[in-house]
Amino acid sequence: MFNKFDFFTGGASLGKIKQHEHVAQRENCKDSQMRGKSILDVAIGGKAKIRRHFSCGAIRQRLLDLGFIPGREVQVIRVAPLGCPLELKVAGYCVTLRRTEAYEIEVEDECRK
Amino acid sequence: MSVENNGKTKTAKSNILIALAGQQNAGKSTTYNMLTGANQHVANYPGVTVDKKVGSYRDGKTRYEVVDLPGTYSLTSFSLEERVSRNFFLEEKPDIVVNVIDATALRRSLYFTFQVMEMNFPITIALNMIDVAKNQGLSIDLQELRTRLGVEVVATVGRTGKGKQDLKTSIHKSANQEISPPPVLIKYDKLEEPLQVLEKMLAEDSFFKENYPLRWLAIKLVENDPEVYSLVETKHFNGQTIIKESTLLRARFEAELDIDTGDYIMACRDKAAKEIVNACITMKDISKQPISERIDRWVLNRALAPFFLLAVVFTIYELSIVQGYKLTAYTWPILAKIRDFIAHLLPSPGMIEDSLLRSMGLWMVDSANTLLNYVPIFFILFALIAILEDSGYMARIAFILDRIFHSFGLHGQSTLPFILGGVFAGGCAVPGIMSTKSIPDEKSRLATILTVPFMNCLAKIPLYTLLINIYFAEHKTWAMFFISTITILMAMIIAKILTSTILKGRETAPFIMEMPNYHAPTLFGVTQRSIERTWEYIKKVGSIVVAVSLCVFSLLQFPGLSKDRMDYYDAEMNKAVTVFYSKVSETSYKDVIEPIKTLTLLNLYDDYKRARMNSSGKDGAAAVEAQFKAKTPNMFTLLKPRNNKEAKKINRALRKVSSKRKRLRRKIKEEKIRNSFFGVIGRALEPVTQLAGFDWKVNIALISSFAARESSVATMGVLYQQGADDNKTLEQRMNNESESSGITPLHALAVLLFFALYPPCLAATIMVKIQTGSWKWMVFSIVFPTTIGFGVASTVFTLGNALGASGIDMMKGFYLTTLIIAVFIALEHKFSSDRLASSSVYQS
């Protein structure tokens, strides 16, 4: 599969490393052990429904303000040339996020095949 | 604004305070301009560097003062802008809030509106960009919106000024309470009960009851807002209990429903907003994609985006630096005329030394002119930047490059400051630092401010080319490539160092940015903004630079020469004058010249020569000749002797005595500099700077270049002047000298590196002060680069000497080392962020 984040290395994805523990390292956040997929798992052009946020503080607030409200649908529009900020479409307008922020948005399962 | 002004007694007021609030990209500034016209001024909010725009307009007898608040998405205490807006609401208590809303994003914008309503302010909504909404097939039922929200709603198009009168009318209406205050809009269903409890507790303190919107405070308490916590804790007599209670209520609520209160509140607001939007907006189905998305499919295409970006950057360079520089060919003569005019007002020049008033006056005019010379370039630059900002491409540049910049602790929006500062060659740190204002992340903003001066500004180029031409003549292209790319590498590495040490604790913000739609920029908006910024440059920098150039002047001028030396030079000059007289007395002009003082003749001769030099073409020359002929009919033949043999002879003698005078003046200048305070400092520093191979001449040149970069070459010109009269160029002269004193390319490399990393010039450091709002950072911006620059220069020099490597070898070695460090930092960041981000990647 073509990894949307790594333009140059093609399929040699670094994403194979599975580690859930370090989520808990993030300060101030609540129990985030049980997580499913994040926006990062949605293919370019794909859509998904937001389930909840794992971010906290200012980032969470800003995401909510911009319309990333649980239950809303987001679409991944594109990824920047070097693979980092993503452009997402939510509630009719486009918002850019870094991967570190995007991966803290959990989405529902059904959108990926 | 005092407390009494709030609330009840509005009818009789003659001065009404309007707060203009809204989200970013909603067209707040255009609405602001629409309301206030030209009547406005910019200031800073006390203690922070956020701009405060204040303007006013009159409507009937009432004066309306409009304050443009920074664009915010909500009123929490997370970011600086939000805190500023919120404090303005709480402390200044505006009489009315004009909420500018992007009609195409009504639902989201309503969250903000609800929050302002909860704070109990009368609101008028300016539904902006109504034309864009129409094009997207949205039709909005204004009447329905009005009744649903219970406030005035006016449709406007800020860019064209449509709806201006309606907006003013409804501001008038709601300011005079002609419409009833809006009812409580949002019910926070399951949170209502705790909110009521907290509200009741807060109301116990009568001070709170009168001065603060209680329901809003209660909501904020449940939302866990630290600023409101401390407000209640310190100001309310029963603060501790309330805090305890709110924490308890919050915890119970969250346990019961398994949801964050903040999310819950947001969801309630969203529900309310959804109902309103559903009731007011009907959407025609337009199947074609919005134009912005169609453009972005090409412009932000993963493979094509870098090329578009390069093309844009290239165009900016070409139009502003190259073409703008050509424009200065037209503006420079104007500045030269002004200089001439002032020179005439000042006391006329002395034989070998000018009066203090004259030399000081000219020095100041020259310093100002150096800066004013850039005005055409800046004007074009600012206009292009305004176009980029208005069109929406700026946000896309940040999007494309964020990854690279983020690796080094910077932000995607650092791109623009670096471009302006002159990424490769030819820019200026001043507009670069000015443009850091829009970076939302304070940590990156400071890092950008501190690293932009490393870029290659226009004024650094002359010294680079000079040194490269002399010492790296065989490797000119490589040396130029080296210097233009090493600076960006060094700036990145230094930014990384800064952000991971001194700036570590600074507030940082994520790269969460709304991608604006493309808009066609308006001519009016672009011109207005570029004039505004250019004027800001002239005003802020001009005044201070002139003041400080005075200090530099005194440091270069005093204590001056001893009487013996002056007498010696006087005698030299007298000798030359005597020779001249003896020549004159052989001719028939004896009687014409004797009565006039030689000094007047010499000055006349210099004036004539300068006028001829500044004139262009045949017509210009003829005009100058006619002018001088009219002014001094009997002298003119001596200035331009056509076929008159005797006049020719005198002219030759005159030329000789004039050049002798120039030579003596230059010698005096050199001796003065050598003896001046700067000279003393330069020589005192020699033992230290020897580590980097600088002698006192280089020291002085580098020190004096602090005032303005250009002066480095000018000072060197004065210092290396043997042979100036044999029409040798500065390069040849320095070359001669370097052969005799053993200066090698290695020395030159050390100077180049030091100059590249050297502190920003005076104008730029002042800009640092303005943009950071602190003298400490300004001092830091001088001390830190000096240390780094000197460290690098002396390391390279000492190492090169120890290894016996040549200049070009050290250049290669240094470049490779920097490159490796930079790549290492970038890769390290990539892997660590990949690990972080990919940890959640779903594995099936």
XYZ file of N, CA, C and O in Angstrom, chain B residues 368-520:
612
model
N 20.080 58.642 6.950
C 18.656 58.565 6.626
C 18.471 58.156 5.170
O 17.618 57.317 4.860
N 19.292 58.731 4.291
C 19.166 58.404 2.869
C 19.412 56.932 2.577
O 18.737 56.354 1.743
N 20.396 56.356 3.283
C 20.674 54.937 3.061
C 19.419 54.113 3.291
O 19.140 53.159 2.569
N 18.692 54.483 4.336
C 17.485 53.725 4.644
C 16.349 54.073 3.701
O 15.595 53.215 3.281
N 16.252 55.358 3.381
C 15.146 55.772 2.511
C 15.339 55.226 1.102
O 14.378 55.053 0.366
N 16.570 54.926 0.765
C 16.849 54.386 -0.562
C 16.117 53.068 -0.785
O 15.818 52.687 -1.905
N 15.829 52.352 0.306
C 15.157 51.064 0.170
C 13.650 51.181 0.032
O 12.965 50.184 -0.172
N 13.135 52.388 0.205
C 11.676 52.536 0.233
C 10.969 51.943 -0.995
O 9.997 51.208 -0.834
N 11.455 52.195 -2.219
C 10.757 51.589 -3.362
C 10.745 50.067 -3.287
O 9.724 49.434 -3.562
N 11.871 49.486 -2.858
C 11.941 48.036 -2.747
C 10.926 47.544 -1.729
O 10.168 46.612 -1.973
N 10.901 48.211 -0.599
C 9.968 47.801 0.445
C 8.535 47.962 0.007
O 7.697 47.134 0.310
N 8.273 49.033 -0.679
C 6.902 49.276 -1.090
C 6.408 48.121 -1.966
O 5.332 47.575 -1.738
N 7.241 47.737 -2.913
C 6.859 46.624 -3.784
C 6.730 45.332 -2.973
O 5.777 44.579 -3.110
N 7.718 45.114 -2.096
C 7.691 43.915 -1.248
C 6.397 43.844 -0.448
O 5.708 42.831 -0.445
N 6.068 44.941 0.207
C 4.877 44.953 1.051
C 3.622 44.744 0.222
O 2.687 44.076 0.652
N 3.605 45.325 -0.975
C 2.433 45.157 -1.834
C 2.293 43.685 -2.220
O 1.202 43.114 -2.152
N 3.423 43.051 -2.569
C 3.371 41.637 -2.952
C 2.940 40.758 -1.784
O 2.162 39.829 -1.936
N 3.459 41.102 -0.617
C 3.082 40.330 0.573
C 1.591 40.477 0.831
O 0.893 39.508 1.146
N 1.086 41.716 0.701
C -0.349 41.933 0.916
C -1.158 41.104 -0.072
O -2.182 40.522 0.283
N -0.666 41.035 -1.317
C -1.374 40.231 -2.316
C -1.364 38.758 -1.903
O -2.385 38.076 -1.928
N -0.194 38.281 -1.470
C -0.089 36.883 -1.040
C -1.027 36.599 0.126
O -1.692 35.574 0.169
N -1.068 37.536 1.063
C -1.909 37.327 2.245
C -3.379 37.332 1.857
O -4.145 36.465 2.264
N -3.769 38.347 1.074
C -5.180 38.480 0.716
C -5.650 37.317 -0.137
O -6.769 36.848 -0.002
N -4.781 36.861 -1.031
C -5.227 35.824 -1.951
C -5.394 34.489 -1.236
O -6.156 33.650 -1.661
N -4.662 34.304 -0.134
C -4.777 33.045 0.590
C -3.615 32.105 0.317
O -3.574 31.006 0.848
N -2.658 32.527 -0.504
C -1.541 31.632 -0.808
C -0.570 31.539 0.363
O 0.110 30.525 0.533
N -0.514 32.589 1.160
C 0.408 32.595 2.292
C 0.194 31.384 3.201
O 1.140 30.728 3.621
N -1.072 31.118 3.497
C -1.388 29.967 4.346
C -0.916 28.684 3.681
O -0.474 27.749 4.354
N -0.968 28.663 2.360
C -0.557 27.450 1.647
C 0.959 27.280 1.666
O 1.462 26.156 1.720
N 1.679 28.388 1.639
C 3.142 28.296 1.771
C 3.477 27.655 3.109
O 4.311 26.753 3.204
N 2.798 28.127 4.143
C 3.029 27.564 5.475
C 2.722 26.071 5.477
O 3.454 25.278 6.070
N 1.674 25.702 4.798
C 1.267 24.300 4.728
C 2.349 23.446 4.072
O 2.711 22.372 4.560
N 2.905 23.954 2.972
C 3.895 23.175 2.230
C 5.183 23.002 3.035
O 5.773 21.933 3.061
N 5.596 24.083 3.708
C 6.929 24.045 4.310
C 6.945 23.757 5.804
O 8.011 23.715 6.405
N 5.786 23.575 6.381
C 5.769 23.427 7.842
C 6.668 22.306 8.323
O 7.350 22.440 9.326
N 6.696 21.223 7.582
C 7.466 20.080 8.065
C 8.943 20.429 8.250
O 9.549 20.102 9.258
N 9.514 21.078 7.236
C 10.935 21.427 7.332
C 11.171 22.342 8.518
O 12.041 22.109 9.344
N 10.358 23.393 8.582
C 10.580 24.372 9.644
C 10.323 23.769 11.016
O 11.018 24.084 11.972
N 9.323 22.908 11.088
C 8.989 22.337 12.384
C 10.139 21.489 12.923
O 10.365 21.446 14.126
N 10.875 20.840 12.023
C 12.014 20.042 12.480
C 13.003 20.891 13.260
O 13.699 20.398 14.129
N 13.075 22.157 12.923
C 14.063 23.023 13.569
C 13.416 23.928 14.611
O 13.962 24.959 14.975
N 12.242 23.552 15.035
C 11.596 24.325 16.098
C 10.920 25.569 15.606
O 10.514 26.404 16.399
N 10.824 25.734 14.294
C 10.136 26.913 13.774
C 8.725 26.527 13.358
O 8.242 25.459 13.683
N 8.085 27.386 12.622
C 6.689 27.206 12.287
C 6.532 27.408 10.784
O 7.316 28.130 10.176
N 5.534 26.798 10.191
C 5.316 26.967 8.760
C 5.270 28.426 8.353
O 5.716 28.796 7.265
N 4.753 29.247 9.231
C 4.637 30.665 8.875
C 5.936 31.437 9.039
O 5.963 32.644 8.852
N 7.012 30.734 9.406
C 8.314 31.412 9.444
C 8.844 31.632 8.035
O 9.826 32.351 7.852
N 8.226 30.999 7.058
C 8.715 31.096 5.680
C 8.826 32.544 5.229
O 9.855 32.983 4.735
N 7.742 33.267 5.409
C 7.700 34.641 4.909
C 8.806 35.515 5.504
O 9.536 36.165 4.751
N 8.975 35.520 6.826
C 10.061 36.336 7.367
C 11.414 35.990 6.761
O 12.209 36.884 6.460
N 11.651 34.689 6.550
C 12.937 34.306 5.979
C 13.072 34.789 4.538
O 14.131 35.246 4.131
N 11.974 34.682 3.787
C 12.031 35.158 2.403
C 12.342 36.654 2.394
O 13.199 37.131 1.663
N 11.635 37.389 3.240
C 11.840 38.840 3.268
C 13.242 39.182 3.726
O 13.855 40.132 3.254
N 13.755 38.399 4.681
C 15.091 38.663 5.193
C 16.158 38.386 4.142
O 17.298 38.807 4.287
N 15.784 37.686 3.083
C 16.739 37.408 2.014
C 17.317 36.024 2.142
O 18.478 35.874 2.499
N 16.535 35.004 1.849
C 17.002 33.634 2.041
C 18.315 33.422 1.307
O 19.297 32.965 1.864
N 18.332 33.783 0.025
C 19.563 33.538 -0.724
C 20.406 34.794 -0.847
O 21.560 34.805 -0.479
N 19.810 35.828 -1.332
C 20.559 37.075 -1.404
C 19.591 38.224 -1.573
O 18.638 38.140 -2.340
N 19.839 39.274 -0.843
C 19.095 40.499 -1.073
C 17.727 40.508 -0.456
O 16.752 40.079 -1.025
N 17.667 40.988 0.758
C 16.397 41.175 1.433
C 16.664 42.185 2.510
O 17.655 42.919 2.424
N 15.829 42.214 3.514
C 16.133 43.106 4.628
C 15.480 42.524 5.861
O 14.333 42.094 5.819
N 16.236 42.510 6.947
C 15.726 41.891 8.163
C 14.564 42.675 8.750
O 13.721 42.111 9.428
N 14.506 43.976 8.470
C 13.476 44.793 9.126
C 12.059 44.354 8.733
O 11.267 44.006 9.614
N 11.722 44.308 7.450
C 10.386 43.805 7.125
C 10.232 42.341 7.513
O 9.137 41.900 7.847
N 11.339 41.592 7.485
C 11.292 40.191 7.896
C 10.817 40.068 9.332
O 9.908 39.302 9.636
N 11.421 40.852 10.205
C 11.029 40.789 11.609
C 9.615 41.334 11.786
O 8.826 40.826 12.570
N 9.298 42.357 11.004
C 7.948 42.925 11.092
C 6.889 41.871 10.781
O 5.823 41.854 11.373
N 7.214 40.979 9.828
C 6.195 40.048 9.370
C 6.057 38.822 10.264
O 5.264 37.946 9.979
N 6.835 38.757 11.353
C 6.682 37.605 12.247
C 5.430 37.741 13.096
O 5.061 36.821 13.812
N 4.800 38.886 13.019
C 3.646 39.178 13.861
C 2.562 38.112 13.761
O 1.887 37.809 14.722
N 2.422 37.534 12.552
C 1.279 36.642 12.350
C 1.533 35.223 12.845
O 0.629 34.401 12.810
N 2.758 34.911 13.298
C 3.022 33.544 13.746
C 2.349 33.313 15.097
O 2.625 34.020 16.058
N 1.456 32.341 15.162
C 0.670 32.188 16.385
C 1.449 31.559 17.541
O 1.076 31.704 18.680
N 2.529 30.874 17.206
C 3.279 30.119 18.206
C 4.400 30.996 18.760
O 5.322 31.358 18.045
N 4.302 31.336 20.027
C 5.248 32.327 20.555
C 6.684 31.837 20.501
O 7.599 32.583 20.189
N 6.871 30.562 20.807
C 8.217 30.001 20.798
C 8.835 30.145 19.404
O 9.931 30.677 19.260
N 8.100 29.710 18.402
C 8.620 29.812 17.040
C 8.769 31.256 16.612
O 9.683 31.601 15.865
N 7.867 32.083 17.096
C 7.924 33.487 16.688
C 9.235 34.113 17.172
O 9.948 34.758 16.412
N 9.556 33.876 18.443
C 10.800 34.434 18.976
C 11.999 33.848 18.252
O 12.934 34.564 17.895
N 11.965 32.528 18.016
C 13.088 31.904 17.321
C 13.235 32.507 15.934
O 14.359 32.749 15.463
N 12.121 32.769 15.279
C 12.186 33.364 13.943
C 12.760 34.778 14.015
O 13.642 35.142 13.234
N 12.268 35.556 14.967
C 12.759 36.926 15.103
C 14.276 36.925 15.291
O 14.993 37.729 14.706
N 14.757 35.974 16.095
C 16.183 35.974 16.405
C 17.037 35.402 15.280
O 18.237 35.633 15.243
N 16.431 34.631 14.369
C 17.262 34.046 13.318
C 17.122 34.739 11.966
O 17.983 34.566 11.118
N 16.069 35.515 11.782
C 15.921 36.218 10.501
C 17.134 37.098 10.167
O 17.567 37.127 9.013
N 17.736 37.783 11.142
C 18.881 38.632 10.792
C 20.082 37.875 10.227
O 20.990 38.494 9.698
N 20.099 36.540 10.344
C 21.213 35.801 9.745
C 21.122 35.760 8.224
O 22.082 35.452 7.549
N 19.916 36.042 7.728
C 19.753 35.998 6.271
C 20.635 37.069 5.609
O 21.085 38.007 6.253
N 20.794 36.898 4.293
C 21.692 37.819 3.590
C 20.951 39.060 3.129
O 20.325 39.051 2.090
N 21.038 40.121 3.910
C 20.305 41.307 3.518
C 21.070 42.027 2.410
O 22.251 41.785 2.186
N 20.354 42.900 1.749
C 20.938 43.658 0.634
C 22.271 44.296 0.995
O 23.202 44.318 0.203
N 22.348 44.811 2.208
C 23.518 45.585 2.590
C 24.719 44.721 2.940
O 25.843 45.209 3.016
N 24.480 43.406 3.142
C 25.623 42.550 3.429
C 26.354 42.181 2.139
O 27.524 41.844 2.165
N 25.624 42.213 1.041
C 26.166 41.729 -0.229
C 27.472 42.443 -0.639
O 28.407 41.774 -1.064
N 27.550 43.779 -0.537
C 28.797 44.424 -0.988
C 30.050 43.863 -0.333
O 31.040 43.612 -1.011
N 29.989 43.620 0.975
C 31.181 43.099 1.643
C 31.475 41.676 1.179
O 32.633 41.324 0.950
N 30.414 40.882 1.027
C 30.616 39.528 0.519
C 31.326 39.563 -0.830
O 32.330 38.891 -1.036
N 30.771 40.344 -1.739
C 31.344 40.356 -3.084
C 32.772 40.883 -3.054
O 33.640 40.373 -3.754
N 32.992 41.891 -2.216
C 34.341 42.439 -2.117
C 35.344 41.364 -1.702
O 36.349 41.128 -2.382
N 35.016 40.700 -0.590
C 35.949 39.699 -0.073
C 36.097 38.515 -1.029
O 37.198 38.011 -1.235
N 34.977 38.105 -1.601
C 35.044 36.956 -2.502
C 35.856 37.298 -3.751
O 36.669 36.501 -4.211
N 35.671 38.511 -4.253
C 36.431 38.924 -5.436
C 37.924 38.952 -5.176
O 38.727 38.686 -6.057
N 38.305 39.314 -3.962
C 39.744 39.404 -3.683
C 40.320 38.037 -3.358
O 41.338 37.630 -3.904
N 39.647 37.311 -2.462
C 40.301 36.141 -1.898
C 39.838 34.809 -2.487
O 40.499 33.802 -2.315
N 38.660 34.810 -3.084
C 38.195 33.548 -3.643
C 37.891 33.703 -5.121
O 36.915 33.167 -5.627
N 38.738 34.470 -5.787
C 38.447 34.824 -7.174
C 38.292 33.592 -8.063
O 37.442 33.552 -8.941
N 39.099 32.550 -7.807
C 39.019 31.371 -8.683
C 37.765 30.546 -8.415
O 37.337 29.768 -9.247
N 37.242 30.688 -7.179
C 36.077 29.860 -6.833
C 34.865 30.734 -6.582
O 34.098 30.508 -5.673
N 34.721 31.770 -7.393
C 33.695 32.780 -7.120
C 32.301 32.175 -6.958
O 31.595 32.463 -5.989
N 31.909 31.343 -7.904
C 30.556 30.794 -7.870
C 30.331 29.966 -6.616
O 29.314 30.095 -5.950
N 31.335 29.136 -6.310
C 31.187 28.279 -5.142
C 31.136 29.102 -3.881
O 30.343 28.817 -2.973
N 31.973 30.101 -3.810
C 31.999 30.925 -2.608
C 30.659 31.631 -2.425
O 30.135 31.719 -1.319
N 30.105 32.111 -3.516
C 28.815 32.811 -3.423
C 27.721 31.816 -3.017
O 26.857 32.133 -2.198
N 27.782 30.615 -3.581
C 26.817 29.583 -3.203
C 26.968 29.238 -1.732
O 25.989 29.118 -0.996
N 28.216 29.123 -1.318
C 28.508 28.819 0.085
C 27.857 29.831 1.000
O 27.101 29.491 1.899
N 28.119 31.101 0.716
C 27.651 32.134 1.637
C 26.125 32.247 1.622
O 25.511 32.525 2.630
N 25.523 31.979 0.452
C 24.071 32.165 0.430
C 23.316 30.990 1.023
O 22.191 31.154 1.483
N 23.923 29.810 1.058
C 23.185 28.700 1.661
C 23.641 28.401 3.076
O 22.879 27.868 3.867
N 24.889 28.778 3.403
C 25.344 28.472 4.755
C 24.518 29.244 5.773
O 24.250 28.769 6.865
N 24.075 30.455 5.389
C 23.333 31.269 6.348
C 22.010 30.624 6.723
O 21.626 30.632 7.883
N 21.331 30.048 5.731
C 20.044 29.436 6.061
C 20.257 28.189 6.915
O 19.551 27.956 7.895
N 21.317 27.421 6.597
C 21.613 26.240 7.417
C 21.926 26.635 8.853
O 21.406 26.061 9.809
N 22.780 27.667 8.988
C 23.154 28.116 10.326
C 21.929 28.634 11.070
O 21.737 28.359 12.257
N 21.084 29.390 10.363
C 19.892 29.950 11.004
C 19.007 28.835 11.535
O 18.488 28.907 12.650
N 18.863 27.776 10.745
C 18.038 26.646 11.169
C 18.622 25.981 12.418
O 17.909 25.700 13.377
N 19.938 25.739 12.360
C 20.569 25.063 13.496
C 20.456 25.922 14.745
O 20.117 25.444 15.835
N 20.694 27.223 14.574
C 20.620 28.112 15.731
C 19.190 28.174 16.261
O 18.958 28.193 17.473
N 18.217 28.158 15.349
C 16.819 28.152 15.794
C 16.549 26.915 16.635
O 15.889 26.982 17.674
N 17.100 25.791 16.186
C 16.909 24.549 16.938
C 17.546 24.677 18.322
O 16.956 24.287 19.325
N 18.759 25.238 18.341
C 19.437 25.405 19.630
C 18.614 26.298 20.549
O 18.394 25.993 21.716
N 18.137 27.413 19.999
C 17.371 28.357 20.812
C 16.092 27.720 21.347
O 15.782 27.838 22.527
N 15.357 27.043 20.455
C 14.068 26.520 20.902
C 14.231 25.363 21.872
O 13.325 25.068 22.637
N 15.397 24.699 21.835
C 15.513 23.606 22.794
C 16.285 24.024 24.046
O 16.520 23.202 24.914
N 16.671 25.296 24.111
C 17.302 25.752 25.363
C 16.555 26.947 25.957
O 15.647 26.790 26.752
N 16.933 28.136 25.522
C 16.388 29.345 26.144
C 14.882 29.469 25.969
O 14.171 29.898 26.868
N 14.417 29.089 24.790
C 12.997 29.301 24.503
C 12.153 28.095 24.881
O 10.971 28.051 24.595
N 12.769 27.136 25.536
C 12.079 25.874 25.772
C 10.744 26.052 26.488
O 9.745 25.449 26.132
N 10.746 26.916 27.488
C 9.538 27.047 28.285
C 8.465 27.948 27.694
O 7.418 28.126 28.288
N 8.756 28.501 26.537
C 7.803 29.459 25.948
C 6.522 28.789 25.479
O 6.531 27.611 25.136
N 5.500 29.583 25.413
C 4.212 29.077 24.964
C 4.305 28.650 23.505
O 4.824 29.383 22.666
N 3.817 27.467 23.233
C 3.844 27.043 21.844
C 2.430 26.700 21.401
O 1.558 26.441 22.216
N 2.209 26.771 20.122
C 0.870 26.484 19.619
C 0.970 25.459 18.513
O 1.948 25.426 17.784
N -0.012 24.614 18.402
C 0.016 23.621 17.335
C -0.254 24.289 15.993
O -0.734 25.414 15.949
N 0.068 23.578 14.943
C -0.188 24.111 13.613
C -1.617 23.729 13.227
O -1.844 22.793 12.486
N -2.552 24.442 13.821
C -3.944 24.187 13.447
C -4.427 25.446 12.764
O -4.586 26.482 13.397
N -4.585 25.356 11.475
C -4.833 26.576 10.727
C -5.974 26.336 9.755
O -6.053 25.289 9.129
N -6.834 27.287 9.646
C -7.884 27.150 8.670
C -7.315 27.527 7.310
O -6.612 28.519 7.175
N -7.571 26.710 6.333
C -7.087 27.025 4.992
C -8.102 27.964 4.340
O -9.222 27.552 4.024
N -7.735 29.218 4.167
C -8.730 30.146 3.637
C -9.000 29.885 2.164
O -8.165 29.322 1.463
N -10.171 30.295 1.711
C -10.460 30.203 0.282
C -9.650 31.256 -0.456
O -9.255 32.262 0.118
N -9.424 31.010 -1.732
C -8.737 32.030 -2.531
C -9.671 33.230 -2.727
O -10.861 33.069 -2.986
N -9.118 34.416 -2.558
C -9.873 35.641 -2.829
C -9.053 36.461 -3.793
O -7.837 36.487 -3.685
N -9.731 37.198 -4.650
C -8.977 38.137 -5.478
C -8.678 39.365 -4.626
O -9.587 39.949 -4.048
